[in-house]
PDB file of C-alpha atoms in Angstrom:
ATOM      1  CA  MET A   1      -2.679  31.054 -24.648  1.00 81.00           C
ATOM      2  CA  ALA A   2      -0.364  29.883 -21.884  1.00 88.00           C
ATOM      3  CA  GLU A   3       3.311  30.664 -21.373  1.00 93.00           C
ATOM      4  CA  ILE A   4       6.275  28.288 -21.043  1.00 93.00           C
ATOM      5  CA  THR A   5       7.909  29.264 -17.757  1.00 95.00           C
ATOM      6  CA  GLY A   6      10.519  26.532 -17.454  1.00 95.00           C
ATOM      7  CA  ILE A   7      12.435  23.939 -19.503  1.00 94.00           C
ATOM      8  CA  THR A   8      14.774  21.796 -17.407  1.00 94.00           C
ATOM      9  CA  PRO A   9      16.639  18.503 -18.122  1.00 92.00           C
ATOM     10  CA  GLN A  10      15.275  15.465 -16.363  1.00 90.00           C
ATOM     11  CA  VAL A  11      17.563  14.068 -13.678  1.00 89.00           C
ATOM     12  CA  LYS A  12      17.325  10.417 -14.758  1.00 85.00           C
ATOM     13  CA  ASP A  13      17.241  11.005 -18.513  1.00 86.00           C
ATOM     14  CA  LYS A  14      19.243  13.887 -19.957  1.00 86.00           C
ATOM     15  CA  THR A  15      17.642  13.355 -23.375  1.00 88.00           C
ATOM     16  CA  ARG A  16      14.298  14.536 -21.970  1.00 90.00           C
ATOM     17  CA  CYS A  17      13.120  17.829 -20.481  1.00 91.00           C
ATOM     18  CA  ASN A  18      10.443  18.814 -18.028  1.00 92.00           C
ATOM     19  CA  ILE A  19       8.277  21.613 -19.373  1.00 93.00           C
ATOM     20  CA  GLU A  20       6.528  24.036 -17.053  1.00 94.00           C
ATOM     21  CA  VAL A  21       3.573  26.096 -18.231  1.00 93.00           C
ATOM     22  CA  ASP A  22       2.374  29.062 -16.199  1.00 93.00           C
ATOM     23  CA  GLY A  23       4.643  28.048 -13.343  1.00 93.00           C
ATOM     24  CA  ARG A  24       3.504  24.423 -13.100  1.00 92.00           C
ATOM     25  CA  PHE A  25       4.842  21.142 -14.446  1.00 93.00           C
ATOM     26  CA  TYR A  26       3.000  20.330 -17.657  1.00 91.00           C
ATOM     27  CA  CYS A  27       4.750  17.422 -19.360  1.00 90.00           C
ATOM     28  CA  GLY A  28       7.994  15.736 -20.263  1.00 90.00           C
ATOM     29  CA  MET A  29       9.372  15.949 -23.773  1.00 90.00           C
ATOM     30  CA  LYS A  30      12.446  14.887 -25.749  1.00 90.00           C
ATOM     31  CA  LEU A  31      15.164  17.523 -25.833  1.00 90.00           C
ATOM     32  CA  GLU A  32      15.396  16.933 -29.581  1.00 90.00           C
ATOM     33  CA  THR A  33      11.710  17.863 -29.985  1.00 91.00           C
ATOM     34  CA  VAL A  34      12.124  20.965 -27.834  1.00 91.00           C
ATOM     35  CA  MET A  35      15.042  22.187 -29.940  1.00 91.00           C
ATOM     36  CA  LYS A  36      13.491  21.221 -33.290  1.00 90.00           C
ATOM     37  CA  ASN A  37      10.335  23.197 -32.509  1.00 90.00           C
ATOM     38  CA  ARG A  38      12.235  26.071 -30.894  1.00 91.00           C
ATOM     39  CA  LEU A  39      10.351  25.866 -27.647  1.00 92.00           C
ATOM     40  CA  LYS A  40      11.768  28.272 -25.092  1.00 93.00           C
ATOM     41  CA  VAL A  41      10.945  30.000 -21.843  1.00 94.00           C
ATOM     42  CA  GLY A  42       8.608  32.915 -22.466  1.00 93.00           C
ATOM     43  CA  ALA A  43       7.035  31.416 -25.572  1.00 91.00           C
ATOM     44  CA  CYS A  44       3.240  31.350 -25.778  1.00 91.00           C
ATOM     45  CA  VAL A  45       1.773  27.892 -26.382  1.00 89.00           C
ATOM     46  CA  ASP A  46      -1.504  26.040 -26.210  1.00 87.00           C
ATOM     47  CA  GLY A  47      -2.061  22.620 -24.668  1.00 84.00           C
ATOM     48  CA  GLU A  48      -3.220  21.057 -27.926  1.00 88.00           C
ATOM     49  CA  SER A  49       0.028  21.939 -29.684  1.00 89.00           C
ATOM     50  CA  LEU A  50       2.213  20.549 -26.896  1.00 89.00           C
ATOM     51  CA  SER A  51       0.137  17.377 -26.774  1.00 88.00           C
ATOM     52  CA  ARG A  52       0.501  16.909 -30.527  1.00 89.00           C
ATOM     53  CA  LEU A  53       4.279  17.438 -30.381  1.00 90.00           C
ATOM     54  CA  GLN A  54       4.664  14.941 -27.557  1.00 90.00           C
ATOM     55  CA  LEU A  55       2.497  12.337 -29.264  1.00 89.00           C
ATOM     56  CA  GLU A  56       4.433  12.442 -32.523  1.00 87.00           C
ATOM     57  CA  SER A  57       7.869  12.443 -30.929  1.00 86.00           C
ATOM     58  CA  GLU A  58       7.428  10.077 -28.007  1.00 89.00           C
ATOM     59  CA  LYS A  59       4.687   7.563 -28.677  1.00 91.00           C
ATOM     60  CA  THR A  60       7.188   4.799 -29.508  1.00 90.00           C
ATOM     61  CA  THR A  61       9.302   5.547 -26.441  1.00 91.00           C
ATOM     62  CA  ALA A  62       6.216   5.627 -24.225  1.00 94.00           C
ATOM     63  CA  LEU A  63       5.013   2.308 -25.606  1.00 95.00           C
ATOM     64  CA  ASP A  64       8.411   0.712 -24.959  1.00 94.00           C
ATOM     65  CA  LYS A  65       8.398   1.979 -21.375  1.00 94.00           C
ATOM     66  CA  ALA A  66       4.869   0.687 -20.798  1.00 96.00           C
ATOM     67  CA  LEU A  67       5.763  -2.740 -22.213  1.00 96.00           C
ATOM     68  CA  THR A  68       8.821  -2.913 -19.961  1.00 95.00           C
ATOM     69  CA  HIS A  69       6.675  -1.887 -16.997  1.00 95.00           C
ATOM     70  CA  ILE A  70       4.126  -4.613 -17.676  1.00 95.00           C
ATOM     71  CA  SER A  71       6.730  -7.318 -18.250  1.00 92.00           C
ATOM     72  CA  ALA A  72       7.195  -7.879 -14.510  1.00 88.00           C
ATOM     73  CA  SER A  73       3.483  -8.417 -13.813  1.00 91.00           C
ATOM     74  CA  MET A  74       0.067  -7.840 -15.355  1.00 94.00           C
ATOM     75  CA  LYS A  75      -1.378  -4.344 -15.100  1.00 96.00           C
ATOM     76  CA  THR A  76      -4.768  -2.741 -15.667  1.00 97.00           C
ATOM     77  CA  GLU A  77      -5.390   0.079 -18.122  1.00 97.00           C
ATOM     78  CA  MET A  78      -5.708   2.516 -15.233  1.00 97.00           C
ATOM     79  CA  GLN A  79      -2.354   1.436 -13.820  1.00 97.00           C
ATOM     80  CA  ILE A  80      -0.637   1.896 -17.184  1.00 97.00           C
ATOM     81  CA  ARG A  81      -2.153   5.359 -17.561  1.00 97.00           C
ATOM     82  CA  ALA A  82      -1.027   6.305 -14.048  1.00 97.00           C
ATOM     83  CA  PHE A  83       2.488   5.040 -14.805  1.00 97.00           C
ATOM     84  CA  LEU A  84       2.722   7.087 -18.009  1.00 96.00           C
ATOM     85  CA  ARG A  85       1.269  10.214 -16.405  1.00 95.00           C
ATOM     86  CA  LYS A  86       3.878   9.933 -13.661  1.00 93.00           C
ATOM     87  CA  LYS A  87       6.513   9.881 -16.399  1.00 92.00           C
ATOM     88  CA  GLY A  88       5.110  13.157 -17.750  1.00 91.00           C
ATOM     89  CA  TYR A  89       3.172  11.880 -20.763  1.00 94.00           C
ATOM     90  CA  LEU A  90      -0.022  13.654 -21.747  1.00 93.00           C
ATOM     91  CA  ASN A  91      -3.405  12.014 -22.348  1.00 93.00           C
ATOM     92  CA  ASP A  92      -2.956  11.686 -26.117  1.00 94.00           C
ATOM     93  CA  VAL A  93       0.176   9.602 -25.605  1.00 94.00           C
ATOM     94  CA  CYS A  94      -1.527   7.529 -22.885  1.00 96.00           C
ATOM     95  CA  ASP A  95      -4.468   6.877 -25.218  1.00 96.00           C
ATOM     96  CA  TYR A  96      -2.126   5.786 -28.003  1.00 96.00           C
ATOM     97  CA  VAL A  97      -0.176   3.410 -25.757  1.00 97.00           C
ATOM     98  CA  VAL A  98      -3.282   1.836 -24.207  1.00 97.00           C
ATOM     99  CA  GLU A  99      -4.845   1.325 -27.640  1.00 96.00           C
ATOM    100  CA  LYS A 100      -1.678  -0.340 -28.970  1.00 96.00           C
ATOM    101  CA  MET A 101      -1.315  -2.558 -25.910  1.00 96.00           C
ATOM    102  CA  ARG A 102      -4.932  -3.676 -26.275  1.00 95.00           C
ATOM    103  CA  GLU A 103      -4.274  -4.381 -29.949  1.00 94.00           C
ATOM    104  CA  TYR A 104      -1.261  -6.533 -29.061  1.00 92.00           C
ATOM    105  CA  SER A 105      -3.230  -8.245 -26.244  1.00 93.00           C
ATOM    106  CA  PHE A 106      -0.874  -6.945 -23.567  1.00 95.00           C
ATOM    107  CA  LEU A 107      -3.761  -5.209 -21.779  1.00 96.00           C
ATOM    108  CA  ASN A 108      -6.959  -7.009 -20.869  1.00 96.00           C
ATOM    109  CA  ASP A 109      -8.713  -5.918 -17.695  1.00 97.00           C
ATOM    110  CA  GLY A 110     -11.036  -8.928 -17.807  1.00 96.00           C
ATOM    111  CA  GLU A 111      -8.109 -11.353 -17.878  1.00 95.00           C
ATOM    112  CA  TYR A 112      -6.327  -9.322 -15.203  1.00 96.00           C
ATOM    113  CA  ALA A 113      -9.391  -9.542 -12.942  1.00 97.00           C
ATOM    114  CA  ARG A 114      -9.652 -13.312 -13.445  1.00 95.00           C
ATOM    115  CA  ALA A 115      -5.969 -13.903 -12.641  1.00 95.00           C
ATOM    116  CA  TYR A 116      -6.046 -11.505  -9.676  1.00 96.00           C
ATOM    117  CA  ALA A 117      -9.174 -13.091  -8.207  1.00 96.00           C
ATOM    118  CA  GLU A 118      -7.728 -16.584  -8.586  1.00 94.00           C
ATOM    119  CA  SER A 119      -4.533 -15.587  -6.772  1.00 94.00           C
ATOM    120  CA  ALA A 120      -6.086 -13.346  -4.111  1.00 95.00           C
ATOM    121  CA  GLY A 121      -8.907 -15.838  -3.509  1.00 94.00           C
ATOM    122  CA  LYS A 122      -6.453 -18.110  -1.694  1.00 92.00           C
ATOM    123  CA  LYS A 123      -6.312 -15.677   1.228  1.00 92.00           C
ATOM    124  CA  LYS A 124      -9.070 -13.078   0.742  1.00 95.00           C
ATOM    125  CA  GLY A 125     -12.841 -13.027   0.404  1.00 95.00           C
ATOM    126  CA  ARG A 126     -14.882 -11.869  -2.561  1.00 95.00           C
ATOM    127  CA  ARG A 127     -15.853  -8.515  -1.039  1.00 94.00           C
ATOM    128  CA  LEU A 128     -12.244  -7.457  -0.500  1.00 96.00           C
ATOM    129  CA  ILE A 129     -11.153  -8.740  -3.903  1.00 97.00           C
ATOM    130  CA  ALA A 130     -13.928  -6.751  -5.595  1.00 97.00           C
ATOM    131  CA  LEU A 131     -12.915  -3.606  -3.691  1.00 97.00           C
ATOM    132  CA  GLU A 132      -9.273  -3.991  -4.679  1.00 97.00           C
ATOM    133  CA  LEU A 133     -10.132  -4.559  -8.332  1.00 97.00           C
ATOM    134  CA  ARG A 134     -12.297  -1.422  -8.375  1.00 97.00           C
ATOM    135  CA  LYS A 135      -9.344   0.558  -7.026  1.00 97.00           C
ATOM    136  CA  LYS A 136      -7.270  -0.778  -9.906  1.00 97.00           C
ATOM    137  CA  GLY A 137      -9.835   0.540 -12.388  1.00 97.00           C
ATOM    138  CA  VAL A 138     -11.468  -2.748 -13.410  1.00 97.00           C
ATOM    139  CA  ASP A 139     -15.067  -2.406 -14.588  1.00 96.00           C
ATOM    140  CA  GLU A 140     -17.944  -4.041 -12.711  1.00 97.00           C
ATOM    141  CA  GLU A 141     -18.763  -6.538 -15.454  1.00 96.00           C
ATOM    142  CA  SER A 142     -15.203  -7.902 -15.449  1.00 96.00           C
ATOM    143  CA  ILE A 143     -15.183  -8.057 -11.647  1.00 97.00           C
ATOM    144  CA  GLU A 144     -18.481  -9.924 -11.539  1.00 96.00           C
ATOM    145  CA  LYS A 145     -17.277 -12.419 -14.145  1.00 95.00           C
ATOM    146  CA  ALA A 146     -13.988 -13.000 -12.316  1.00 95.00           C
ATOM    147  CA  LEU A 147     -15.741 -13.601  -9.001  1.00 95.00           C
ATOM    148  CA  SER A 148     -18.341 -15.887 -10.571  1.00 91.00           C
ATOM    149  CA  ASP A 149     -15.498 -18.112 -11.782  1.00 85.00           C
ATOM    150  CA  LEU A 150     -13.940 -18.174  -8.299  1.00 86.00           C
ATOM    151  CA  SER A 151     -14.389 -21.325  -6.232  1.00 87.00           C
ATOM    152  CA  GLY A 152     -13.215 -22.652  -2.884  1.00 89.00           C
ATOM    153  CA  GLU A 153     -14.008 -19.574  -0.792  1.00 90.00           C
ATOM    154  CA  LYS A 154     -14.957 -21.668   2.238  1.00 90.00           C
ATOM    155  CA  GLU A 155     -11.658 -23.569   2.087  1.00 92.00           C
ATOM    156  CA  SER A 156      -9.813 -20.280   1.687  1.00 93.00           C
ATOM    157  CA  ALA A 157     -11.551 -18.870   4.778  1.00 94.00           C
ATOM    158  CA  ILE A 158     -10.712 -21.975   6.815  1.00 93.00           C
ATOM    159  CA  ASN A 159      -7.060 -21.741   5.800  1.00 93.00           C
ATOM    160  CA  ALA A 160      -6.962 -18.046   6.685  1.00 93.00           C
ATOM    161  CA  LEU A 161      -8.534 -18.751  10.059  1.00 93.00           C
ATOM    162  CA  ASN A 162      -6.128 -21.631  10.732  1.00 91.00           C
ATOM    163  CA  LYS A 163      -3.201 -19.272  10.230  1.00 92.00           C
ATOM    164  CA  TYR A 164      -4.814 -16.619  12.436  1.00 92.00           C
ATOM    165  CA  MET A 165      -5.580 -19.084  15.249  1.00 90.00           C
ATOM    166  CA  ARG A 166      -2.143 -20.712  15.197  1.00 90.00           C
ATOM    167  CA  GLY A 167      -0.624 -20.549  18.667  1.00 88.00           C
ATOM    168  CA  LYS A 168      -3.733 -18.940  20.182  1.00 86.00           C
ATOM    169  CA  GLN A 169      -5.983 -20.378  22.849  1.00 84.00           C
ATOM    170  CA  ILE A 170      -9.321 -21.427  21.379  1.00 83.00           C
ATOM    171  CA  ASP A 171     -11.937 -19.653  23.484  1.00 86.00           C
ATOM    172  CA  ARG A 172     -14.980 -17.480  22.818  1.00 87.00           C
ATOM    173  CA  LYS A 173     -12.997 -14.243  22.876  1.00 90.00           C
ATOM    174  CA  THR A 174     -10.374 -15.467  20.428  1.00 90.00           C
ATOM    175  CA  LEU A 175     -13.004 -17.008  18.169  1.00 89.00           C
ATOM    176  CA  SER A 176     -14.852 -13.694  18.131  1.00 91.00           C
ATOM    177  CA  LYS A 177     -11.649 -11.952  17.051  1.00 93.00           C
ATOM    178  CA  GLY A 178     -11.101 -14.640  14.422  1.00 93.00           C
ATOM    179  CA  TYR A 179     -14.578 -14.013  13.069  1.00 93.00           C
ATOM    180  CA  ALA A 180     -13.863 -10.265  12.844  1.00 95.00           C
ATOM    181  CA  TYR A 181     -10.555 -11.070  11.141  1.00 95.00           C
ATOM    182  CA  LEU A 182     -12.311 -13.047   8.405  1.00 96.00           C
ATOM    183  CA  ILE A 183     -14.846 -10.273   7.855  1.00 96.00           C
ATOM    184  CA  GLY A 184     -11.952  -7.825   7.522  1.00 95.00           C
ATOM    185  CA  LYS A 185     -10.369 -10.101   4.919  1.00 95.00           C
ATOM    186  CA  GLY A 186     -13.474  -9.756   2.785  1.00 96.00           C
ATOM    187  CA  TYR A 187     -15.299 -13.003   3.525  1.00 95.00           C
ATOM    188  CA  ASP A 188     -19.073 -12.739   3.870  1.00 93.00           C
ATOM    189  CA  TYR A 189     -20.804 -13.464   7.168  1.00 93.00           C
ATOM    190  CA  ASP A 190     -22.019 -16.951   6.247  1.00 92.00           C
ATOM    191  CA  THR A 191     -18.615 -18.044   4.967  1.00 93.00           C
ATOM    192  CA  ALA A 192     -16.920 -16.684   8.105  1.00 93.00           C
ATOM    193  CA  LYS A 193     -19.381 -18.594  10.303  1.00 92.00           C
ATOM    194  CA  GLU A 194     -18.827 -21.805   8.380  1.00 91.00           C
ATOM    195  CA  ALA A 195     -15.069 -21.469   8.770  1.00 91.00           C
ATOM    196  CA  LEU A 196     -15.441 -20.674  12.457  1.00 90.00           C
ATOM    197  CA  SER A 197     -17.623 -23.723  13.067  1.00 87.00           C
ATOM    198  CA  ALA A 198     -14.528 -25.907  12.742  1.00 78.00           C
ATOM    199  CA  PHE A 199     -13.231 -24.354  15.957  1.00 74.00           C
ATOM    200  CA  GLY A 200     -16.326 -24.132  18.142  1.00 65.00           C
ATOM    201  CA  ASP A 201     -19.847 -22.839  18.650  1.00 52.00           C
ATOM    202  CA  THR A 202     -20.713 -19.678  16.655  1.00 48.00           C
ATOM    203  CA  GLU A 203     -24.321 -19.127  17.653  1.00 50.00           C
ATOM    204  CA  ASP A 204     -23.625 -15.772  19.258  1.00 47.00           C
ATOM    205  CA  GLU A 205     -21.588 -14.398  16.302  1.00 45.00           C
ATOM    206  CA  ASP A 206     -23.576 -11.982  14.075  1.00 45.00           C
TER     207      ASP A 206
END
């Protein structure tokens, strides 16, 4: 058993408390739930009980917050979980919210990957897009499908290079830097060379 070592009101929401267990932040919880269940400093608790209390008392509130968070832009499941954890919700609540948002079609990592790739593909290459999607928690199958639907990478690379070369003298040194720039933006070597060919000879670029 662990011990509750602190119960303090949250700064931005006085109806919720931060609960510390064994000297460390454990979760957030409604003040009403804390009082109803007579939780107090010094009381012995177990994680399962606290998780159950939070789930029953705050699942609706957590879902509302997640839906508000996603209203501004699409999010992945991992991003929603990270958002809720930052708010102090435990895994049981996160699982509930993610399941409900899937059920309502508010969360779809495959659709997120497709939309992200389509938008990012205007200025980034496939390698960088794939890396960014992995960091957002998208699975490999969804990433592969999103990239397979992506077209116009050569045109995207040419546009990116045009912007990079704007105002610069077109010489071998600058072209070499432009080539490195495209590689850094996630374009593959062949696509970078094709884009560079519009500006000059690329035989020495590897």
